[in-house]
Short mmCIF file of C-alpha atoms in Angstrom, two decimals:
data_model
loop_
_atom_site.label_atom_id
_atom_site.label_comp_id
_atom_site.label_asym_id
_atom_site.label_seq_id
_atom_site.Cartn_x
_atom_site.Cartn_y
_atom_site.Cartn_z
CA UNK A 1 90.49 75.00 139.34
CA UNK A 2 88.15 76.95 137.98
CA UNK A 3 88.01 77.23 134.26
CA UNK A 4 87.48 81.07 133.41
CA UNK A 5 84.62 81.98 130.72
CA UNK A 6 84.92 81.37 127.06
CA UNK A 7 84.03 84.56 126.42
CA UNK A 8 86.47 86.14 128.83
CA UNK A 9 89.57 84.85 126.56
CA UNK A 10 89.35 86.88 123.24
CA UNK A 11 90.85 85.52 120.13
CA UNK A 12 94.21 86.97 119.69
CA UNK A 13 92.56 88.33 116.31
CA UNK A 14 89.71 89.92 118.34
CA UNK A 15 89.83 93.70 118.38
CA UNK A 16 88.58 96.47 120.38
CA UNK A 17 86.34 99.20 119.42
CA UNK A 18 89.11 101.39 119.88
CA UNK A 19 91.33 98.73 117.58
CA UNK A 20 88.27 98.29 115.31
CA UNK A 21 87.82 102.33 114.39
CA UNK A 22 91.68 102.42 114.28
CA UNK A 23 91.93 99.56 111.42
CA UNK A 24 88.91 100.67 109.54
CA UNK A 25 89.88 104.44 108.98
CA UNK A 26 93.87 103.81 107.57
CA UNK A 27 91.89 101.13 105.77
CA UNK A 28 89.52 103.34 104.21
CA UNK A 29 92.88 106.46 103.83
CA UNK A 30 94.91 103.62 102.08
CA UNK A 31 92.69 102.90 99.69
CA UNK A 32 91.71 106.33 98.87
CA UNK A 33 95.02 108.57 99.27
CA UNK A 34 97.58 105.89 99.16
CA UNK A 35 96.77 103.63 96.25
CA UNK A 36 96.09 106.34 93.33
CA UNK A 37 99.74 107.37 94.43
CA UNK A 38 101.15 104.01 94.21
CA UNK A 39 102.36 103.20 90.84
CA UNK A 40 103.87 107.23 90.48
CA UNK A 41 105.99 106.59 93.81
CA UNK A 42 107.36 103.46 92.87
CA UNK A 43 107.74 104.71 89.05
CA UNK A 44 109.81 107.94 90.29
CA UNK A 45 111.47 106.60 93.86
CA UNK A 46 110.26 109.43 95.48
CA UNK A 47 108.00 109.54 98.30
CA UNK A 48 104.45 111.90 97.86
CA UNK A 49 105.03 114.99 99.93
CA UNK A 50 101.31 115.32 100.06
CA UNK A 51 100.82 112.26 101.08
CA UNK A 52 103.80 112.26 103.83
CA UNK A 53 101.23 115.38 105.65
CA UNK A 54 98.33 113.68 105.42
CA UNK A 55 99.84 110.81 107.50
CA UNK A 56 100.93 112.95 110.04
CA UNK A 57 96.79 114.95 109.82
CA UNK A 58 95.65 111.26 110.51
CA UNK A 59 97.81 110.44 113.24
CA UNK A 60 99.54 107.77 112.79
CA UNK A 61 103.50 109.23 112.59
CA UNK A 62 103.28 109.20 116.63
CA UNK A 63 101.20 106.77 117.60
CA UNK A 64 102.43 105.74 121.33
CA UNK A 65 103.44 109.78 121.74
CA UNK A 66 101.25 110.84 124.69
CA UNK A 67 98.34 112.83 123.66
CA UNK A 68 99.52 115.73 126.11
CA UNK A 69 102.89 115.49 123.60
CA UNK A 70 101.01 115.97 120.65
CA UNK A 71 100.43 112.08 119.72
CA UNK A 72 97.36 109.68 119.63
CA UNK A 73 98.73 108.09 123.38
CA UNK A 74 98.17 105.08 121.21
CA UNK A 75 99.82 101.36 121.92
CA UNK A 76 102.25 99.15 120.13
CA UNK A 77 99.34 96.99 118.67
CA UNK A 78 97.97 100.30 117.57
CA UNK A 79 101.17 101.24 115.47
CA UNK A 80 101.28 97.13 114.32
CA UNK A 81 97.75 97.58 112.92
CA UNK A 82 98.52 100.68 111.20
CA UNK A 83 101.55 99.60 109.08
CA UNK A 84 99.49 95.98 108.55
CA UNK A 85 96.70 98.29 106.95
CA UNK A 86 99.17 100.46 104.76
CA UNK A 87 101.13 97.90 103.68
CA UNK A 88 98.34 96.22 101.84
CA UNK A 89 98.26 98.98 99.74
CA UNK A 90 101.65 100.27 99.85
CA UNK A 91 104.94 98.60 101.73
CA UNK A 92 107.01 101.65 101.31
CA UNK A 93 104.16 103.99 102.99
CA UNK A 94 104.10 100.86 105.74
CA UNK A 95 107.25 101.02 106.75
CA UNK A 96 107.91 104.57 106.47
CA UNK A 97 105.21 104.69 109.35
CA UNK A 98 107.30 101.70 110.60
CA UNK A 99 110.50 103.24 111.50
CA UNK A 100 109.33 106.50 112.71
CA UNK A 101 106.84 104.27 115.71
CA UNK A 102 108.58 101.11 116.51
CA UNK A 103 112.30 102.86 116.36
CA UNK A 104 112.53 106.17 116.73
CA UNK A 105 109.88 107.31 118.81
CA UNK A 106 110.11 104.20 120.64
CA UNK A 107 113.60 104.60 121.76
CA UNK A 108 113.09 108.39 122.36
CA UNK A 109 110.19 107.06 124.79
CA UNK A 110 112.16 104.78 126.73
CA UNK A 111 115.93 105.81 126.62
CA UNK A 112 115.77 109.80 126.65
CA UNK A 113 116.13 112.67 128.59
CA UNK A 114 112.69 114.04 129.77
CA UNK A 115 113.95 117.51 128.46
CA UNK A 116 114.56 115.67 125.60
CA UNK A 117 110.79 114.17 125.10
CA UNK A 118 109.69 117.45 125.76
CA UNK A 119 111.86 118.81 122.69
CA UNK A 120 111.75 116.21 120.12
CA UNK A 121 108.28 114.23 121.31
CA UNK A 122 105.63 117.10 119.62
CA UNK A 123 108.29 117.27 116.90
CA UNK A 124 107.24 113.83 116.02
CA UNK A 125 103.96 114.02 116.12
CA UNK A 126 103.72 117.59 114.04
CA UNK A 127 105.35 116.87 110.92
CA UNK A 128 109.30 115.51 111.78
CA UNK A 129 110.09 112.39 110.22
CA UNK A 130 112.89 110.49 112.10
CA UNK A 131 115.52 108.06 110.75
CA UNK A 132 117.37 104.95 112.74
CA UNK A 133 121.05 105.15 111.63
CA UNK A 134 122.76 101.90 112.90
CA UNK A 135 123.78 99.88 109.92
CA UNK A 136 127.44 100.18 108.20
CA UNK A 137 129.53 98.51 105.66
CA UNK A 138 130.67 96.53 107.52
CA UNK A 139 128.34 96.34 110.51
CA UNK A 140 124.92 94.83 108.63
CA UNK A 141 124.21 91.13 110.07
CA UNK A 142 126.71 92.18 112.78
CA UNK A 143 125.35 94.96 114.12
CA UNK A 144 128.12 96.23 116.83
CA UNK A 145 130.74 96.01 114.48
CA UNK A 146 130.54 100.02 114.31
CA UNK A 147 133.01 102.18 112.70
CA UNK A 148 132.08 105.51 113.12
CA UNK A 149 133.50 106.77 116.00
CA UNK A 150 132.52 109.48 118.83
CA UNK A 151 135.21 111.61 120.48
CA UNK A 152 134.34 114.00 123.39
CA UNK A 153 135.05 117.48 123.37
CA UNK A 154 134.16 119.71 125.69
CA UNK A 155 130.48 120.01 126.23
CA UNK A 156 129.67 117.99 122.44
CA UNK A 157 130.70 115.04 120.34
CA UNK A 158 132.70 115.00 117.27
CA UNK A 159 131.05 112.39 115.46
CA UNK A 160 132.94 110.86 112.13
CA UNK A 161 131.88 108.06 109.73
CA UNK A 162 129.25 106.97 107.07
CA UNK A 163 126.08 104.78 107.68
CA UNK A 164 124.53 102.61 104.84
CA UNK A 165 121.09 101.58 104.26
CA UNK A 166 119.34 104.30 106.24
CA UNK A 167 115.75 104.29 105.97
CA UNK A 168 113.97 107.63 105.73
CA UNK A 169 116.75 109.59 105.02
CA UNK A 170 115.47 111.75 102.44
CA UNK A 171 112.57 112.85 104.32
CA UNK A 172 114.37 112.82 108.04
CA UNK A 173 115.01 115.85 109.86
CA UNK A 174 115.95 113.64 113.04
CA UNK A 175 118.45 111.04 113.33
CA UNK A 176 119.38 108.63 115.88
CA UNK A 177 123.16 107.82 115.50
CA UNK A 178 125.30 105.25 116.48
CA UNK A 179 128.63 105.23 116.96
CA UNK A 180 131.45 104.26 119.58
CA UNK A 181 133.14 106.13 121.83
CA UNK A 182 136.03 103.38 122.97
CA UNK A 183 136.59 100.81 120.35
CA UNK A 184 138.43 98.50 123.30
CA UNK A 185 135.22 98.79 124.69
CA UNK A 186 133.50 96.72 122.30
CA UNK A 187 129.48 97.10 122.19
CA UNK A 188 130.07 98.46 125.73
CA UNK A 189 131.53 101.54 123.78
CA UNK A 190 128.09 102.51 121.41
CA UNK A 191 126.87 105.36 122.09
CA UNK A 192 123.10 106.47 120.69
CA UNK A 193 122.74 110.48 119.72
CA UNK A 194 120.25 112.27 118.31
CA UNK A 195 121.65 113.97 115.25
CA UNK A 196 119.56 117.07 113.70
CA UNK A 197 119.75 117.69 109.56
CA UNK A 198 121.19 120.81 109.06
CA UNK A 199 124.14 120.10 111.66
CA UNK A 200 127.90 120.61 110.51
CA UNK A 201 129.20 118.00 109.39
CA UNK A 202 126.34 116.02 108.26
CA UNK A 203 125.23 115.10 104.85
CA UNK A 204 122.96 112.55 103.50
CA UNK A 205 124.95 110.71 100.66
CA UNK A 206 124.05 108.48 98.30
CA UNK A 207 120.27 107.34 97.57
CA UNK A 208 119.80 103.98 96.28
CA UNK A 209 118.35 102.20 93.12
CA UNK A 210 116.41 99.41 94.99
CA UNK A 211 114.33 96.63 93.44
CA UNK A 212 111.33 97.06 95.84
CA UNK A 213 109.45 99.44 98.25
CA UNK A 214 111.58 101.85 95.91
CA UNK A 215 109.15 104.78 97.11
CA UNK A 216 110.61 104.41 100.70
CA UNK A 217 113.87 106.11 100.61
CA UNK A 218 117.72 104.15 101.69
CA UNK A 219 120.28 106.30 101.64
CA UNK A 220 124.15 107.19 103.06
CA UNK A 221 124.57 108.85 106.04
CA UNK A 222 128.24 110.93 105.99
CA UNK A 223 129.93 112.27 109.03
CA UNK A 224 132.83 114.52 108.82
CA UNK A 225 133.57 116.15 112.26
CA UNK A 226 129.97 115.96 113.13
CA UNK A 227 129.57 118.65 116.18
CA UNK A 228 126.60 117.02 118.41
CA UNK A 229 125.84 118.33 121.85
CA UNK A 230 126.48 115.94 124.76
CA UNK A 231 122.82 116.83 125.97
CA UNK A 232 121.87 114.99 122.33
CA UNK A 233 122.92 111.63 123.94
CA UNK A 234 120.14 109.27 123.98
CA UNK A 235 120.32 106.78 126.78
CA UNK A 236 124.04 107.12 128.59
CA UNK A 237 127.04 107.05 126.70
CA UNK A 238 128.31 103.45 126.38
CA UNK A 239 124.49 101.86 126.65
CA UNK A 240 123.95 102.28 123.21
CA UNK A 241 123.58 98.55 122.45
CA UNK A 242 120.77 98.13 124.59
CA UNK A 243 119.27 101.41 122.86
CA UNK A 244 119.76 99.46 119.98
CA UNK A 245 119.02 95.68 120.88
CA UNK A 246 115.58 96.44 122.80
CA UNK A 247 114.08 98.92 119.89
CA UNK A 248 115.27 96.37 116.99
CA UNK A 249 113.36 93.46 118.97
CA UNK A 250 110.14 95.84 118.78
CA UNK A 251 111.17 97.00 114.87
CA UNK A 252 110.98 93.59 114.15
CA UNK A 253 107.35 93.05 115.04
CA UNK A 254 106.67 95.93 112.45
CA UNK A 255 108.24 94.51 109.61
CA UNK A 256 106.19 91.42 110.66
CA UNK A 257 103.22 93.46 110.49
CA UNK A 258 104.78 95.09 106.91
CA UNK A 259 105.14 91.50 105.44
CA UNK A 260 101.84 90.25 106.61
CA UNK A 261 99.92 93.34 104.89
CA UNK A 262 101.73 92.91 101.75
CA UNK A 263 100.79 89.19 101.87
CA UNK A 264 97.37 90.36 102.79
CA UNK A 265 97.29 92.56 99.84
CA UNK A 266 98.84 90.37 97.42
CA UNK A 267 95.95 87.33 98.65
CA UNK A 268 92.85 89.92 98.39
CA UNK A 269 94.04 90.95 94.58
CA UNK A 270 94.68 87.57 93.67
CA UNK A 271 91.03 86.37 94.68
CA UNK A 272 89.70 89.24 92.71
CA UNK A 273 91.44 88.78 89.92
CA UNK A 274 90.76 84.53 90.16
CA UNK A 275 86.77 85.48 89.98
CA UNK A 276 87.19 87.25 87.16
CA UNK A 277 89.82 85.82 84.90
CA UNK A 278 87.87 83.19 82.39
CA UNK A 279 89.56 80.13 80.82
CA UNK A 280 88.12 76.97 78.90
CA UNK A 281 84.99 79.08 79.83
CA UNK A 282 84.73 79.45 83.51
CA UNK A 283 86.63 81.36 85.53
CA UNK A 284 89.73 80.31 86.87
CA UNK A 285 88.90 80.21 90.26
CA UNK A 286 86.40 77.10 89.48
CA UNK A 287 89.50 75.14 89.17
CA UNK A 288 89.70 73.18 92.01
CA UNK A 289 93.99 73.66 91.72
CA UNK A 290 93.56 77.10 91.69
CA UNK A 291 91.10 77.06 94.88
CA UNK A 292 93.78 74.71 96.48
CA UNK A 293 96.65 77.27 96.21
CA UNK A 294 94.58 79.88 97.23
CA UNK A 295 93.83 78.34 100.54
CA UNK A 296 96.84 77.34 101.37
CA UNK A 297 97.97 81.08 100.83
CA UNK A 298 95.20 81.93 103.24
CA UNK A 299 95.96 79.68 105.82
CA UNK A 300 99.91 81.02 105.36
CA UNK A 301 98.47 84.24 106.12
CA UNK A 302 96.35 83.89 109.11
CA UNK A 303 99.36 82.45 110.62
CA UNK A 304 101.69 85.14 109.99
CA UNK A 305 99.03 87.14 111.97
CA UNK A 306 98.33 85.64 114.57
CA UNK A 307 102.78 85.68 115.31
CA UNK A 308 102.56 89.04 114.60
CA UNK A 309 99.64 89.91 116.78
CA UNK A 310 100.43 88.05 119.49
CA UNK A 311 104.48 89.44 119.59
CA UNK A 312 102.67 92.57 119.85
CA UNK A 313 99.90 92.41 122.61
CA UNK A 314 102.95 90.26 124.68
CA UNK A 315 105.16 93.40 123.98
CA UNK A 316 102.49 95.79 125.62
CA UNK A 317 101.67 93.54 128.32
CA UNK A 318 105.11 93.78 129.31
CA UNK A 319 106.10 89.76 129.27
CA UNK A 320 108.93 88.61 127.32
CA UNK A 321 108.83 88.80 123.86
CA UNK A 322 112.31 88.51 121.57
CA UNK A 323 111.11 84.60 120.39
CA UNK A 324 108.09 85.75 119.26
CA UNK A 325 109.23 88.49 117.25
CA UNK A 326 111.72 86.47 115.64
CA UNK A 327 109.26 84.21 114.49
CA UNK A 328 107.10 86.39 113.45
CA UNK A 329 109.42 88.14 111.31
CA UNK A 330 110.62 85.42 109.87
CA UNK A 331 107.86 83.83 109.12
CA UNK A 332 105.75 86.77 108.23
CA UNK A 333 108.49 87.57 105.71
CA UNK A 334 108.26 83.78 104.09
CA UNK A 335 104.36 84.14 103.70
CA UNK A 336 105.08 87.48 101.81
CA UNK A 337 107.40 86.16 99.54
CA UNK A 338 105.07 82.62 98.56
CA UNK A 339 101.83 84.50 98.40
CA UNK A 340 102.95 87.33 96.28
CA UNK A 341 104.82 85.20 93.84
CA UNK A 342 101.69 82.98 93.57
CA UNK A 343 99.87 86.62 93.06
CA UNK A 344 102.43 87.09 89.96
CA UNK A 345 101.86 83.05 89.08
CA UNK A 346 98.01 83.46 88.92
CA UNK A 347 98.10 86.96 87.71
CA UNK A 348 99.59 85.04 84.49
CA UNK A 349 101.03 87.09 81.65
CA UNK A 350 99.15 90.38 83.82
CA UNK A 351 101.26 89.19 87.03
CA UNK A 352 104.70 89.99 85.24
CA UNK A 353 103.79 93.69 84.02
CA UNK A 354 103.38 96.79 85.83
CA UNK A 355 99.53 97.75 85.15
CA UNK A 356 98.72 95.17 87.57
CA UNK A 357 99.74 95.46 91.17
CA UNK A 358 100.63 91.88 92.35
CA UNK A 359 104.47 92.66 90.38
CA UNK A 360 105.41 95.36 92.62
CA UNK A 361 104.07 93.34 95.63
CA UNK A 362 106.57 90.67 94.53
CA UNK A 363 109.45 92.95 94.70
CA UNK A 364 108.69 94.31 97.25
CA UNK A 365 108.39 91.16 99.49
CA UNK A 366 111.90 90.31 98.84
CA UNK A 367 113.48 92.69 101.63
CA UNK A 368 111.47 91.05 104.44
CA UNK A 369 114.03 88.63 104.98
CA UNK A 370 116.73 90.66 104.99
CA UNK A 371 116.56 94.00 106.78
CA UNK A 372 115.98 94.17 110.92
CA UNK A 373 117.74 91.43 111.04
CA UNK A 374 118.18 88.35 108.34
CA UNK A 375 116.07 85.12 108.79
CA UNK A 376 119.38 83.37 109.52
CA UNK A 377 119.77 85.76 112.45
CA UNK A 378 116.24 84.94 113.89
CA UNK A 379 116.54 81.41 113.25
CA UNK A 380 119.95 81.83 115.37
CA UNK A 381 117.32 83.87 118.19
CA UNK A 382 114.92 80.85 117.92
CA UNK A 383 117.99 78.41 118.16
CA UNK A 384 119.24 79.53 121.50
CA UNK A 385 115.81 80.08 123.26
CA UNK A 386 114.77 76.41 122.27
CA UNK A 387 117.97 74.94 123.18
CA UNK A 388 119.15 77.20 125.97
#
């Protein structure tokens, strides 16, 4: 057997020009647009309107659309460096960017119509934010536990019910909906539509209060004899699971990539701040406890991306990928959590007040393990892969 060329096996880490230019210029926009917006968003709970345009003038609110559709004909890893890169400056801009790639234009890629594409894709790409309504009550950590119900009449769907936690629901003009259309069915009953604001019967309810990435918003979805066309179906009715199983594998990787650039952020002000903070007259960073716990948090870090990256580059290479992006979700979301509470821990008496930004990274690590799926739920994935 021939052994093939070092050089010929890139790191996973290693990046393409293409890559490269791509990481470097939402780099450069998130420290420039994003972070003098920061503090106001979070402050208020209201995302930058401004802000929300110039994401879509740089091209990153429909990444894998097709260029002929309006998009940057991007790739996964494209839309997983993207959110990385935000979400060191701002979580709630990352996974804004998050939901309307790895959900909403992914499952209108793969499960639509082709009229359907044609209609919604350039949408997407222009200026149309898109929401993923699956959550309930009573459906969170079980996900197909769906009340909200789908009867057919005629040519359309009545659609009644009310979703919880719905992410981008303020700024959303397109939602995909789940509901189910034969309870006795079980999951074999969920149905996926595509839901327009503006439609009869549909409100957005409730916002909430949250303690972190407050600037993204959550809110209620209500349905009250919700008229949707039966051409609005995304997928076939009844195959709504696997709408919503194969795009929540894929969501996952992004909130791996949200967690890792929050931990990324959280590390980068922390070193700063280390080089610069002076105690018993040298700075703290001379302390050789300080420089322990700092590479520790490192080495935390590089591993989250290196599960995140490669769950991505298996995902667009078409091999199997639902371990990986447990894993790296989980542990992506762990790394957040340790490194940004060290951030408040080293921060000191600055870490625990708002002028600095390490307290808002804290809070807003804390939702990493819970939403896409809890860590219990991908230690349960990881569980039955390893033991069959």
């Amino acid at each position: 057997m021939t052994a093939p060329a070092i050089d010929a096996i890139p790191a996973l880490t290693s990046l393409t020009e293409d890559e490269l230019l791509l990481r470097n210029s939402v780099r450069e926009f998130a420290l420039a647009q994003v972070r003098p917006l920061v503090r106001e968003m979070d402050e208020h709970a209201k995302f930058s309107k401004t802000l929300l345009a110039q994401l879509f003038d740089l091209g990153v609110m429909g990444i894998e659309i097709p260029e002929s559709e309006g998009g940057a004909g991007g790739t996964f890893f494209h839309s997983v460096l993207v959110v990385e890169e935000l979400s060191r400056v701002d979580p709630s801009v990352g996974v804004l960017v998050d939901v309307q790639n790895t959900l909403v234009i992914n499952a209108i890629l793969r499960w639509a119509s082709p009229e359907m594409k044609k209609r919604l894709l350039p949408r997407l790409a222009g200026g149309t934010v898109g929401a993923y309504a699956l959550s309930e009550a009573v459906s969170g950590s079980d996900a197909f536990a769906l009340q909200s119900r789908a009867r057919q009449d005629g040519d359309h769907f009545v659609l009644q019910g009310r979703k919880l936690w719905i992410t981008n629901a303020n700024e959303a003009d397109l939602f995909i909906v789940f509901a189910t259309v034969n309870p006795e069915a079980g999951y074999r009953g969920i149905t996926a539509f595509l839901v327009e604001r503006g439609t009869a019967g549909f409100t957005i309810g409730k916002k909430e209060d949250k303690l972190g990435i407050r600037a993204s918003s959550t809110c209620e979805l209500v349905l009250e004899d919700c008229r949707v066309p039966a051409s609005n179906v995304i997928g076939e009715v009844g195959k709504g699971y696997k709408v919503a199983i194969e795009t929540l594998n894929e969501g996952r990787i992004g909130i791996g990539a949200q967690m890792l650039g929050l931990a990324a952020g959280a590390l980068e002000h922390t070193v700063a701040y280390t080089r610069e903070r002076k105690q018993f007259g040298r700075t703290i960073a001379d302390f050789q406890g300080v420089q322990f716990q700092l590479a520790r948090a490192a080495t935390d870090v590089e591993a989250a991306r290196l599960l995140v990256y490669n769950a991505a580059r298996l995902r667009d290479l078409g091999k199997p990928f639902l371990t990986e992006a447990a894993m790296c979700k989980i542990f992506a979301s762990e790394v957040a959590e340790r490194v940004a509470s060290l951030a408040v821990n080293l921060f000191g008496g600055n870490g625990f007040v708002k002028e600095y930004p390490v307290e808002k990274l804290y809070r807003d690590a804390k939702i990493g393990q819970i939403y896409e799926g809890t860590s219990n739920l991908q230690l349960q994935t990881i569980a039955n892969e390893i033991l069959g």
